[in-house]
Amino acid sequence: MNEALFIYSEEQLTYKFNDDHPFNHVRLNLTHDLLRDMGALKDNHIIPPRMATDEEIALIHDTSYIEAVKAAGEGKLSAGVANNYGLGTEDTPIFPHMHEASALLVGGTLTAVDKVMTGESQHALNLGGGLHHGFRGKASGFCIYNDSSIAIEYMRKKYGARVLYVDTDAHHGDGVQWAFYEDHDVCTFSIHETGRYLFPGTGAVSEKGAGQGFGYSINIPLDAFTEDESFIHCYETALRELIEFFKPDVLFTQNGADAHYHDPLTHLSTTIKTYHYIPKVAHELAHEYCDGKWIAVGGGGYDIWRVVPRAWAIIWLEMTNQKDLIEEELPESWLKKWQPKSPVTIPPKWSDPENMYPPIPRKQEITEKNEKMLEKALYHIRNEKK
Amino acid sequence: MLVEEAMKTDVITVNKETTIQEAIELLEKHKIRHIPVVEQDHTLIGIVSDRDIRDARPSIFHKHLDDDQFLQEPVSKIMKSPVHTAHPFDFIDEAAVILYEKDIGSLPVVTDDDKLEGILTETDVLHTLIKLTGAHQPSSRIEVVVPNISGQLANIANILKEHDVNVTSVLVYPTKDTKNKTLTFRVQTMDPRQIISEIKKKGYEVSWPALPRWSYDE
């Protein structure tokens, strides 16, 4: 059995809205290169993604929506109809062959799922996936098809698995949450910047699921300017208690890398330190509770030069127990290749500099507020344990 | 928005001979607090609330009286009449004012000939508020402080139009001093940076969100 597989091909970069769009899958290329240059990723680790079939996409999405995406990609969808499906907006503009590009991202996540669920590999990573805002019949927040929702439903149908979904993207994982809101075989956990101002606005601690699914949606909204210590504490405490409570068959993590201080779209203040902890805890718990079954996908992350390559490379290094390959400096060959293309100076080190940002005056208040959110989020789990 | 768009139409009703016992069971079974009392042709004649029933109940300190006897009385003995009502074509805000001013929890909705068409409860009004603020739709929120003079909303709306961004909701409310107003927009985009910087360029104060602390242009 393989320890881990890396789902990747250059074709994943065809999911591209336009040159000015903040969602840019060059990130995949940057991360792949970084891992190659440090000798952590070999040919036999890499599996190209397959295409998802229409039937698979229809596990979550309406057939009329899939038809609309196809038509849009061929330039055959009128602006009025497109608008009803959230297509052709500034967030999710129409681009040629958008159905094929989106179906490939979904297929990548399904490839990862199959490799893990059939026992071919313990873990699998598809950084091209993690498009957690996609809705049943509507594109939203840069996401067309929701690969994560599809993969979870696929695992339930094909393998009868109970799935714990963990979403550390700075934006609330709304698409996945609503898809399984009334389901008690899928538990969704999202930790994110509060939706008071930030897109999509949902993800309040009071959103706990409905009907049979009550108690199986967990949300921890963090205050703006939350730093490493508080983020890590909330994440780790919640995940440990949650996994013990839910006892899933498989762990599925969405690894948006946009909670970093440098991220241009959000207002959290974590550093690369948080991105060491997120996969570390997931890895440990996957072995403890899920017989190692762990599927990880990408997600948001809009500082594609200074943050995402390091944050995502660490997931792979953690999965394959190769973190000892991390030296102080990033590989010179990688910096040489990519620095000329970057509009900002890429930090040459794996760790972020001390004093990267000025001290945050309300730190104490923010920490206490987050702690209260954590308590509220876990209230019913802790009650049940008593 | 009209009352008929927000009201519930599958109303649980009783007639005037229904016993208080049966009314209690209906309240509990359907988790409701109000039951309209109607004639056979659906003409509204009264309303019974959980509070009316509570008032009719003997005190728990009067244990030895024939407690349960009152349960067999008809609801007509305790129902409130005449009833505060709304019309399907009333504005929801008018109905909300009645609920608030009369300090009541629901309004039966009747046509001109007093036939019951639906019921509008506090919960329905609250749900409407959620819809009006757009809080249930994926969106980003932007708050702009503008001078309290005409044309300001149009100026900001124009910026949104130029960026081709759909607006989920707009709220206008006065600030503490009357010189300014706060405009709150919910817009359907995950990336409001361009819009915020345009608004600022036009000289307005964006009270939140703050622009990121750096940008690629620096």
Coordinates of C-alpha atoms in Angstrom, one line a residue:
Chain A
M1 CA 0.0 0.0 0.0
N2 CA 1.2 3.5 -0.8
E3 CA 1.6 5.9 2.0
A4 CA 0.1 8.8 0.0
L5 CA -0.7 9.8 -3.6
F6 CA -0.5 13.2 -5.1
I7 CA -3.3 13.9 -7.7
Y8 CA -1.9 16.3 -10.3
S9 CA -1.7 17.2 -13.9
E10 CA -1.1 20.4 -15.8
E11 CA -4.7 20.1 -17.2
Q12 CA -6.0 21.1 -13.8
L13 CA -4.8 24.6 -14.6
T14 CA -7.5 24.9 -17.2
Y15 CA -9.9 25.9 -14.4
K16 CA -9.1 29.6 -15.1
F17 CA -11.6 32.5 -15.2
N18 CA -9.3 35.2 -16.6
D19 CA -5.9 36.8 -16.0
D20 CA -7.2 39.3 -13.4
H21 CA -9.2 36.8 -11.3
P22 CA -7.9 36.2 -7.8
F23 CA -8.6 32.4 -8.1
N24 CA -5.5 31.3 -9.9
H25 CA -4.5 27.6 -10.1
V26 CA -0.9 28.5 -11.0
R27 CA -0.7 27.7 -7.3
L28 CA -0.8 24.0 -8.2
N29 CA 2.1 24.4 -10.4
L30 CA 4.1 26.4 -7.8
T31 CA 3.4 23.8 -5.2
H32 CA 4.2 20.9 -7.4
D33 CA 7.5 22.5 -8.4
L34 CA 8.5 23.3 -4.9
L35 CA 8.0 19.7 -3.8
R36 CA 9.9 18.4 -6.8
D37 CA 12.8 20.7 -6.3
M38 CA 13.2 19.6 -2.7
G39 CA 13.0 15.9 -3.8
A40 CA 9.8 15.2 -1.8
L41 CA 7.7 14.3 -4.8
K42 CA 8.6 11.5 -7.2
D43 CA 6.9 10.3 -10.4
N44 CA 5.5 7.2 -8.7
H45 CA 3.6 9.5 -6.2
I46 CA 1.7 11.3 -8.9
I47 CA -1.6 10.2 -10.3
P48 CA -3.4 12.3 -13.0
P49 CA -7.0 13.2 -12.2
R50 CA -9.8 11.6 -14.2
M51 CA -12.9 13.3 -15.5
A52 CA -16.0 13.1 -13.4
T53 CA -19.0 11.7 -15.2
D54 CA -22.3 13.7 -15.4
E55 CA -23.9 11.1 -13.2
E56 CA -21.3 11.6 -10.5
I57 CA -21.7 15.4 -10.7
A58 CA -25.4 14.9 -10.5
L59 CA -25.0 13.3 -7.0
I60 CA -25.1 16.8 -5.8
H61 CA -25.9 19.2 -8.7
D62 CA -29.2 19.6 -10.6
T63 CA -29.1 18.3 -14.2
S64 CA -30.4 21.6 -15.5
Y65 CA -27.4 23.3 -13.8
I66 CA -24.9 20.9 -15.4
E67 CA -26.5 21.5 -18.8
A68 CA -26.2 25.3 -18.2
V69 CA -22.5 25.0 -17.3
K70 CA -21.9 23.0 -20.5
A71 CA -23.8 25.5 -22.6
A72 CA -21.9 28.4 -21.0
G73 CA -18.6 26.8 -21.8
E74 CA -19.6 26.5 -25.5
G75 CA -20.8 30.2 -25.5
K76 CA -24.4 29.1 -25.9
L77 CA -26.0 30.4 -22.7
S78 CA -27.9 33.6 -22.7
A79 CA -26.9 36.2 -20.1
G80 CA -30.3 36.1 -18.4
V81 CA -30.3 32.3 -17.9
A82 CA -26.7 32.3 -16.9
N83 CA -27.5 34.8 -14.1
N84 CA -30.1 32.4 -12.6
Y85 CA -27.3 29.9 -12.2
G86 CA -24.8 32.3 -10.8
L87 CA -22.7 32.1 -14.0
G88 CA -21.3 35.1 -15.9
T89 CA -20.9 37.1 -12.7
E90 CA -17.7 38.9 -11.6
D91 CA -16.9 36.0 -9.2
T92 CA -17.6 33.1 -11.6
P93 CA -17.2 34.5 -15.1
I94 CA -17.9 32.2 -18.1
F95 CA -14.8 30.7 -19.8
P96 CA -14.4 28.3 -22.7
H97 CA -14.9 24.6 -21.7
M98 CA -15.7 25.5 -18.2
H99 CA -17.7 22.3 -17.7
E100 CA -14.7 20.1 -18.7
A101 CA -12.3 22.1 -16.5
S102 CA -14.6 21.9 -13.5
A103 CA -15.4 18.2 -14.1
L104 CA -11.7 17.5 -14.0
L105 CA -11.3 19.1 -10.6
V106 CA -14.2 17.0 -9.3
G107 CA -12.7 13.9 -11.0
G108 CA -9.4 14.6 -9.2
T109 CA -11.1 14.5 -5.8
L110 CA -12.9 11.3 -6.8
T111 CA -9.6 9.8 -7.9
A112 CA -8.2 10.6 -4.4
V113 CA -11.3 9.1 -2.8
D114 CA -11.1 5.9 -4.7
K115 CA -7.4 5.4 -4.0
V116 CA -8.0 5.7 -0.3
M117 CA -11.2 3.8 0.0
T118 CA -10.0 0.8 -2.0
G119 CA -6.9 0.6 0.2
E120 CA -4.5 1.4 -2.6
S121 CA -3.2 4.3 -0.5
Q122 CA -3.5 5.5 3.1
H123 CA -3.8 9.2 2.2
A124 CA -4.4 11.2 -1.0
L125 CA -4.0 14.9 -1.8
N126 CA -5.9 16.7 -4.6
L127 CA -4.9 20.4 -4.3
G128 CA -7.0 21.2 -7.3
G129 CA -10.2 20.5 -5.3
G130 CA -11.8 22.1 -2.3
L131 CA -14.4 24.3 -4.1
H132 CA -16.7 24.5 -1.1
H133 CA -19.0 27.3 -2.2
G134 CA -20.7 25.5 -5.1
F135 CA -24.4 24.9 -4.6
R136 CA -26.8 22.4 -5.9
G137 CA -28.0 24.7 -8.7
K138 CA -25.8 27.7 -8.5
A139 CA -22.2 28.7 -8.9
S140 CA -20.9 30.9 -6.1
G141 CA -17.7 32.4 -4.8
F142 CA -15.3 31.2 -7.6
C143 CA -16.8 27.6 -7.4
I144 CA -18.7 25.9 -10.1
Y145 CA -19.0 22.2 -9.1
N146 CA -18.6 21.4 -5.5
D147 CA -16.0 18.5 -5.7
S148 CA -16.1 18.0 -1.9
S149 CA -19.8 17.6 -1.6
I150 CA -19.8 15.3 -4.6
A151 CA -16.9 13.2 -3.1
I152 CA -18.6 12.9 0.2
E153 CA -21.9 11.8 -1.3
Y154 CA -19.9 9.4 -3.5
M155 CA -18.2 7.9 -0.5
R156 CA -21.5 7.4 1.2
K157 CA -23.2 5.7 -1.8
K158 CA -20.3 3.6 -3.0
Y159 CA -18.5 2.8 0.2
G160 CA -21.2 3.4 2.9
A161 CA -18.8 5.6 4.8
R162 CA -19.4 8.0 7.6
V163 CA -17.4 11.1 6.7
L164 CA -16.0 13.9 8.8
Y165 CA -15.5 17.0 6.7
V166 CA -13.0 19.6 8.1
D167 CA -12.8 23.0 6.5
T168 CA -10.0 25.4 7.5
D169 CA -10.5 27.9 4.7
A170 CA -11.0 31.5 6.0
H171 CA -14.4 31.5 4.3
H172 CA -17.3 29.5 5.6
G173 CA -17.7 26.1 3.9
D174 CA -21.4 26.9 3.1
G175 CA -21.9 24.7 0.0
V176 CA -20.8 21.5 1.8
Q177 CA -22.6 22.4 5.0
W178 CA -26.0 23.0 3.3
A179 CA -25.6 19.8 1.2
F180 CA -25.5 17.7 4.3
Y181 CA -27.3 19.9 6.8
E182 CA -30.0 17.3 7.6
D183 CA -27.7 14.3 7.5
H184 CA -26.3 12.5 10.5
D185 CA -23.9 10.3 8.5
V186 CA -21.8 13.3 7.5
C187 CA -20.4 15.7 10.0
T188 CA -19.2 19.1 8.7
F189 CA -16.8 21.3 10.7
S190 CA -15.8 24.7 9.5
I191 CA -13.5 27.2 11.2
H192 CA -13.4 30.6 9.5
E193 CA -13.4 34.3 9.8
T194 CA -16.7 35.6 11.1
G195 CA -19.3 36.2 8.4
R196 CA -20.3 39.6 9.7
Y197 CA -18.7 41.3 6.7
L198 CA -16.8 38.5 4.9
F199 CA -18.3 36.4 2.2
P200 CA -20.5 34.3 2.3
G201 CA -21.9 35.7 5.6
T202 CA -23.0 32.4 7.0
G203 CA -21.2 30.0 9.4
A204 CA -22.6 31.3 12.7
V205 CA -22.0 29.1 15.7
S206 CA -25.8 28.6 15.9
E207 CA -25.9 26.8 12.6
K208 CA -25.8 23.2 14.0
G209 CA -27.8 21.2 11.4
A210 CA -31.4 20.4 11.2
G211 CA -33.8 17.4 11.6
Q212 CA -31.8 14.2 11.9
G213 CA -28.6 16.2 11.2
F214 CA -29.0 18.4 14.2
G215 CA -25.6 18.5 16.0
Y216 CA -23.7 17.4 12.9
S217 CA -22.8 20.8 11.6
I218 CA -20.1 22.6 13.6
N219 CA -19.1 26.2 13.0
I220 CA -16.4 28.3 14.7
P221 CA -16.5 31.9 13.4
L222 CA -13.3 33.6 14.5
D223 CA -12.9 37.4 15.0
A224 CA -11.0 39.4 12.4
F225 CA -7.2 39.6 13.2
T226 CA -7.1 36.2 15.0
E227 CA -3.5 35.0 15.3
D228 CA -1.8 31.6 15.3
E229 CA -2.2 30.8 19.0
S230 CA -6.0 31.2 19.1
F231 CA -6.6 29.7 15.7
I232 CA -4.6 26.6 16.5
H233 CA -6.2 26.2 19.9
C234 CA -9.7 26.4 18.6
Y235 CA -9.0 24.1 15.6
E236 CA -7.2 21.4 17.6
T237 CA -9.6 21.4 20.6
A238 CA -12.6 21.2 18.4
L239 CA -11.3 18.6 16.0
R240 CA -10.1 16.3 18.8
E241 CA -13.4 16.4 20.6
L242 CA -15.4 16.2 17.4
I243 CA -13.7 13.1 16.0
E244 CA -14.0 11.3 19.3
F245 CA -17.7 12.1 19.3
F246 CA -18.5 11.3 15.7
K247 CA -16.0 8.4 15.1
P248 CA -15.9 8.7 11.3
D249 CA -14.7 6.1 8.9
V250 CA -12.8 8.6 6.9
L251 CA -11.4 12.1 7.3
F252 CA -11.8 14.6 4.5
T253 CA -10.0 18.0 4.9
Q254 CA -10.4 21.2 2.9
N255 CA -7.2 23.2 3.1
G256 CA -7.9 26.7 2.0
A257 CA -4.8 28.7 2.7
D258 CA -6.4 32.2 3.0
A259 CA -6.3 32.7 6.8
H260 CA -2.7 33.9 6.5
Y261 CA -1.9 37.5 7.3
H262 CA -0.8 38.2 3.8
D263 CA -4.0 37.0 2.2
P264 CA -5.6 39.9 0.3
L265 CA -9.3 38.8 0.6
T266 CA -9.6 38.1 4.4
H267 CA -8.7 39.7 7.7
L268 CA -7.2 36.9 9.8
S269 CA -3.6 37.2 11.0
T270 CA -2.2 33.7 11.1
T271 CA 1.3 32.8 9.9
I272 CA 2.8 29.7 8.3
K273 CA 2.9 28.1 11.8
T274 CA -0.8 27.5 11.6
Y275 CA -0.3 25.7 8.3
H276 CA 2.1 23.3 10.0
Y277 CA -0.5 22.4 12.7
I278 CA -3.6 22.0 10.5
P279 CA -2.3 18.9 8.6
K280 CA -0.3 17.6 11.6
V281 CA -3.4 17.2 13.8
A282 CA -5.4 15.8 10.9
H283 CA -2.7 13.3 10.1
E284 CA -2.4 12.1 13.7
L285 CA -6.2 11.8 14.2
A286 CA -6.7 10.0 10.8
H287 CA -4.4 7.2 12.1
E288 CA -6.0 7.2 15.5
Y289 CA -9.7 7.1 14.4
C290 CA -9.9 6.3 10.7
D291 CA -7.3 3.6 10.1
G292 CA -5.3 6.2 8.4
K293 CA -8.0 7.1 5.8
W294 CA -7.4 10.8 5.0
I295 CA -8.3 12.7 1.9
A296 CA -7.1 16.3 1.6
V297 CA -8.1 18.9 -1.0
G298 CA -7.1 22.5 -1.6
G299 CA -9.4 25.5 -1.5
G300 CA -9.0 29.3 -1.2
G301 CA -5.6 31.0 -1.0
Y302 CA -5.1 34.2 -2.8
D303 CA -1.5 35.1 -2.0
I304 CA -0.3 32.5 -4.5
W305 CA 3.4 33.5 -4.2
R306 CA 4.2 34.1 -0.6
V307 CA 1.7 31.8 1.2
V308 CA 0.0 29.0 -0.8
P309 CA 3.1 27.1 -2.1
R310 CA 4.6 26.7 1.3
A311 CA 1.3 26.0 3.1
W312 CA 0.2 23.4 0.6
A313 CA 3.7 21.7 0.3
I314 CA 3.6 21.2 4.0
I315 CA 0.4 19.1 3.7
W316 CA 2.2 16.7 1.4
L317 CA 5.3 16.6 3.6
E318 CA 3.2 15.8 6.6
M319 CA 1.2 13.1 4.7
T320 CA 4.5 11.4 3.7
N321 CA 6.4 12.0 6.9
Q322 CA 9.0 14.0 5.1
K323 CA 9.0 17.2 7.1
D324 CA 12.6 16.6 7.9
L325 CA 13.3 17.8 4.3
I326 CA 12.3 21.3 5.4
E327 CA 15.5 23.3 5.8
E328 CA 15.7 26.9 6.7
E329 CA 15.7 28.2 3.2
L330 CA 13.4 27.3 0.2
P331 CA 15.2 25.5 -2.6
E332 CA 17.2 28.0 -4.6
S333 CA 16.2 26.5 -8.0
W334 CA 12.6 27.1 -7.1
L335 CA 13.1 30.7 -6.1
K336 CA 15.1 31.3 -9.2
K337 CA 12.4 30.0 -11.4
W338 CA 9.4 31.7 -9.9
Q339 CA 10.7 35.0 -8.3
P340 CA 10.9 36.7 -11.7
K341 CA 7.2 35.9 -12.4
S342 CA 6.0 37.2 -9.0
P343 CA 4.9 40.8 -8.4
V344 CA 6.1 40.5 -4.7
T345 CA 9.2 39.3 -3.1
I346 CA 8.8 35.7 -2.2
P347 CA 10.1 35.1 1.3
P348 CA 13.2 32.8 1.0
K349 CA 12.5 30.9 4.2
W350 CA 10.1 28.2 5.3
S351 CA 9.2 30.1 8.4
D352 CA 7.6 33.6 8.4
P353 CA 9.8 36.4 9.9
E354 CA 9.2 37.5 13.5
N355 CA 7.3 40.8 13.6
M356 CA 5.8 40.2 10.1
Y357 CA 2.9 42.5 11.2
P358 CA 2.6 45.2 13.9
P359 CA 1.2 43.9 17.3
I360 CA -2.6 43.6 17.4
P361 CA -4.0 45.8 20.1
R362 CA -7.2 43.8 20.8
K363 CA -5.4 40.5 21.0
Q364 CA -6.7 39.6 24.5
E365 CA -10.3 40.5 23.6
I366 CA -10.1 38.5 20.3
T367 CA -8.8 35.4 22.0
E368 CA -11.5 35.5 24.7
K369 CA -14.2 35.9 22.1
N370 CA -12.9 33.0 20.1
E371 CA -12.8 30.9 23.2
K372 CA -16.5 31.6 23.8
M373 CA -17.3 30.6 20.2
L374 CA -15.4 27.3 20.8
E375 CA -17.4 26.6 23.9
K376 CA -20.6 27.3 22.2
A377 CA -19.7 25.2 19.1
L378 CA -18.8 22.2 21.3
Y379 CA -21.6 22.6 23.9
H380 CA -23.8 19.8 22.7
I381 CA -20.9 17.4 22.3
R382 CA -19.6 18.1 25.7
N383 CA -23.2 17.7 27.1
E384 CA -23.7 14.4 25.5
K385 CA -20.4 13.1 27.0
K386 CA -21.5 13.9 30.5
Chain B
M1 CA -43.7 42.9 0.4
L2 CA -47.3 41.8 1.0
V3 CA -48.7 39.9 3.9
E4 CA -49.9 37.1 1.5
E5 CA -46.3 36.5 0.5
A6 CA -45.2 35.9 4.1
M7 CA -48.2 34.3 5.8
K8 CA -48.8 30.6 6.5
T9 CA -51.8 29.2 4.6
D10 CA -52.1 25.8 6.2
V11 CA -53.8 27.2 9.4
I12 CA -54.8 25.0 12.3
T13 CA -58.3 26.1 13.3
V14 CA -61.1 25.1 15.7
N15 CA -64.8 25.9 15.9
K16 CA -66.5 27.4 18.9
E17 CA -67.7 24.0 20.3
T18 CA -64.2 22.6 20.3
T19 CA -63.2 21.8 24.0
I20 CA -60.3 23.6 25.7
Q21 CA -58.8 20.1 26.1
E22 CA -58.7 19.6 22.3
A23 CA -57.3 23.1 21.8
I24 CA -54.4 22.4 24.2
E25 CA -53.6 19.1 22.4
L26 CA -53.5 21.0 19.0
L27 CA -51.2 23.7 20.4
E28 CA -48.8 21.0 21.7
K29 CA -49.0 18.8 18.7
H30 CA -48.3 21.5 16.2
K31 CA -46.0 23.6 18.4
I32 CA -48.0 26.7 17.9
R33 CA -49.3 29.4 20.2
H34 CA -52.4 30.7 18.5
I35 CA -55.5 29.0 17.1
P36 CA -58.2 31.0 15.1
V37 CA -61.8 30.0 15.9
V38 CA -63.9 29.8 12.7
E39 CA -67.5 29.1 11.6
Q40 CA -68.0 26.3 9.2
D41 CA -67.7 28.7 6.2
H42 CA -64.3 29.8 7.5
T43 CA -65.6 33.1 8.9
L44 CA -63.3 34.2 11.7
I45 CA -65.0 34.7 15.0
G46 CA -62.2 34.6 17.6
I47 CA -58.8 33.5 18.5
V48 CA -57.4 31.4 21.4
S49 CA -53.8 31.7 22.5
D50 CA -51.7 29.6 24.9
R51 CA -51.9 32.6 27.2
D52 CA -55.8 32.5 27.3
I53 CA -55.6 28.8 28.2
R54 CA -53.0 29.5 30.9
D55 CA -55.3 32.2 32.4
A56 CA -58.2 29.8 32.4
R57 CA -56.2 27.1 34.2
P58 CA -56.6 26.7 37.9
S59 CA -53.5 27.7 39.9
I60 CA -51.2 24.8 40.8
F61 CA -51.7 25.8 44.4
H62 CA -55.5 25.0 44.2
K63 CA -54.9 21.3 43.9
H64 CA -58.2 20.0 45.3
L65 CA -60.7 21.8 43.1
D66 CA -62.2 20.0 40.2
D67 CA -59.1 21.0 38.1
D68 CA -60.0 19.2 35.0
Q69 CA -63.6 20.2 34.7
F70 CA -62.7 23.4 32.8
L71 CA -61.0 21.4 30.1
Q72 CA -64.4 20.2 28.8
E73 CA -65.7 23.8 28.4
P74 CA -65.9 25.1 24.8
V75 CA -63.2 27.4 23.6
S76 CA -65.8 30.1 22.9
K77 CA -65.8 30.7 26.6
I78 CA -62.2 31.9 26.6
M79 CA -61.5 33.0 23.1
K80 CA -60.7 36.7 22.3
S81 CA -63.1 38.5 20.1
P82 CA -63.1 40.7 18.1
V83 CA -59.7 39.8 16.6
H84 CA -56.9 42.0 15.3
T85 CA -56.5 40.9 11.7
A86 CA -54.5 41.7 8.6
H87 CA -55.6 41.7 5.0
P88 CA -53.6 39.6 2.4
F89 CA -52.8 42.8 0.5
D90 CA -51.5 44.8 3.5
F91 CA -47.8 45.6 3.5
I92 CA -45.8 43.3 5.8
D93 CA -44.4 46.4 7.5
E94 CA -48.0 47.6 8.4
A95 CA -48.7 44.2 9.9
A96 CA -45.5 44.3 11.9
V97 CA -46.6 47.7 13.3
I98 CA -49.9 46.1 14.6
L99 CA -48.0 43.2 16.2
Y100 CA -45.6 45.6 17.9
E101 CA -48.2 48.2 19.0
K102 CA -50.8 45.7 20.3
D103 CA -48.1 43.5 21.8
I104 CA -49.5 40.4 20.3
G105 CA -47.9 37.3 18.7
S106 CA -49.9 36.7 15.6
L107 CA -52.5 38.1 13.1
P108 CA -55.1 36.0 11.4
V109 CA -55.3 37.1 7.7
V110 CA -58.8 37.6 6.5
T111 CA -60.5 38.9 3.3
D112 CA -63.0 41.7 3.2
D113 CA -65.8 39.3 4.2
D114 CA -63.9 38.0 7.2
K115 CA -63.0 34.6 5.6
L116 CA -59.8 33.2 7.1
E117 CA -57.0 33.0 4.5
G118 CA -53.9 32.5 6.6
I119 CA -52.0 33.5 9.7
L120 CA -49.0 35.8 10.1
T121 CA -46.9 35.2 13.2
E122 CA -43.9 37.0 14.8
T123 CA -41.7 34.2 13.4
D124 CA -42.9 34.9 9.9
V125 CA -42.1 38.6 10.3
L126 CA -38.7 37.7 11.6
H127 CA -38.1 35.4 8.7
T128 CA -39.1 38.2 6.3
L129 CA -36.5 40.5 8.0
I130 CA -33.8 37.9 7.4
K131 CA -34.9 37.8 3.7
L132 CA -35.0 41.6 3.4
T133 CA -31.5 42.0 4.9
G134 CA -30.2 39.3 2.5
A135 CA -28.4 37.5 5.4
H136 CA -29.3 34.1 4.1
Q137 CA -27.6 34.5 0.7
P138 CA -23.9 34.1 0.0
S139 CA -22.7 37.7 0.0
S140 CA -20.1 40.2 1.3
R141 CA -21.2 43.1 3.5
I142 CA -20.0 46.7 2.9
E143 CA -20.9 49.7 5.1
V144 CA -20.5 53.2 3.8
V145 CA -21.1 56.4 5.7
V146 CA -22.5 59.1 3.4
P147 CA -23.7 62.7 4.0
N148 CA -27.4 63.0 4.7
I149 CA -28.3 64.6 1.3
S150 CA -29.9 63.3 -1.8
G151 CA -28.1 61.3 -4.5
Q152 CA -25.7 59.4 -2.3
L153 CA -27.2 56.0 -2.7
A154 CA -27.2 56.5 -6.5
N155 CA -23.5 57.4 -6.4
I156 CA -22.6 54.2 -4.6
A157 CA -25.0 52.1 -6.6
N158 CA -23.3 53.3 -9.8
I159 CA -20.0 52.0 -8.6
L160 CA -21.6 48.6 -8.0
K161 CA -23.2 48.7 -11.5
E162 CA -19.8 49.5 -13.1
H163 CA -18.4 46.4 -11.5
D164 CA -21.3 44.3 -12.6
V165 CA -21.9 43.2 -9.1
N166 CA -25.4 42.1 -8.1
V167 CA -26.9 43.6 -4.9
T168 CA -28.7 41.2 -2.5
S169 CA -30.0 44.0 -0.2
V170 CA -29.6 47.6 0.8
L171 CA -30.4 49.1 4.1
V172 CA -30.3 52.8 4.8
Y173 CA -30.3 54.0 8.4
P174 CA -29.4 57.2 10.2
T175 CA -26.2 57.6 12.2
K176 CA -26.3 59.1 15.7
D177 CA -25.8 62.6 14.4
T178 CA -28.2 63.5 11.6
K179 CA -25.5 64.8 9.4
N180 CA -24.7 61.3 8.0
K181 CA -26.4 58.1 7.1
T182 CA -25.0 54.6 6.9
L183 CA -25.7 52.5 3.8
T184 CA -25.3 48.8 4.3
F185 CA -25.0 46.7 1.1
R186 CA -24.9 42.9 0.7
V187 CA -23.2 42.2 -2.6
Q188 CA -22.8 39.0 -4.4
T189 CA -19.1 38.8 -4.6
M190 CA -16.3 37.2 -2.7
D191 CA -13.8 39.9 -3.7
P192 CA -15.1 43.4 -2.9
R193 CA -11.6 45.0 -2.9
Q194 CA -12.0 47.0 -6.1
I195 CA -15.4 48.3 -5.1
I196 CA -14.2 49.4 -1.7
S197 CA -11.3 51.3 -3.2
E198 CA -13.5 52.9 -5.8
I199 CA -15.9 54.1 -3.1
K200 CA -13.0 55.5 -1.1
K201 CA -11.7 57.2 -4.1
K202 CA -15.0 59.0 -4.5
G203 CA -14.4 60.4 -1.0
Y204 CA -16.7 58.2 1.0
E205 CA -15.9 56.6 4.3
V206 CA -16.1 52.8 4.2
S207 CA -16.6 51.9 7.9
W208 CA -16.0 48.2 7.2
P209 CA -14.5 46.0 5.9
A210 CA -11.0 47.5 6.0
L211 CA -9.0 47.1 2.8
P212 CA -6.2 44.5 3.1
R213 CA -3.1 45.8 4.7
W214 CA -1.2 45.5 1.6
S215 CA -1.8 45.0 -2.1
Y216 CA 0.2 43.9 -5.1
D217 CA 0.5 47.5 -6.2
E218 CA 2.6 48.5 -3.1

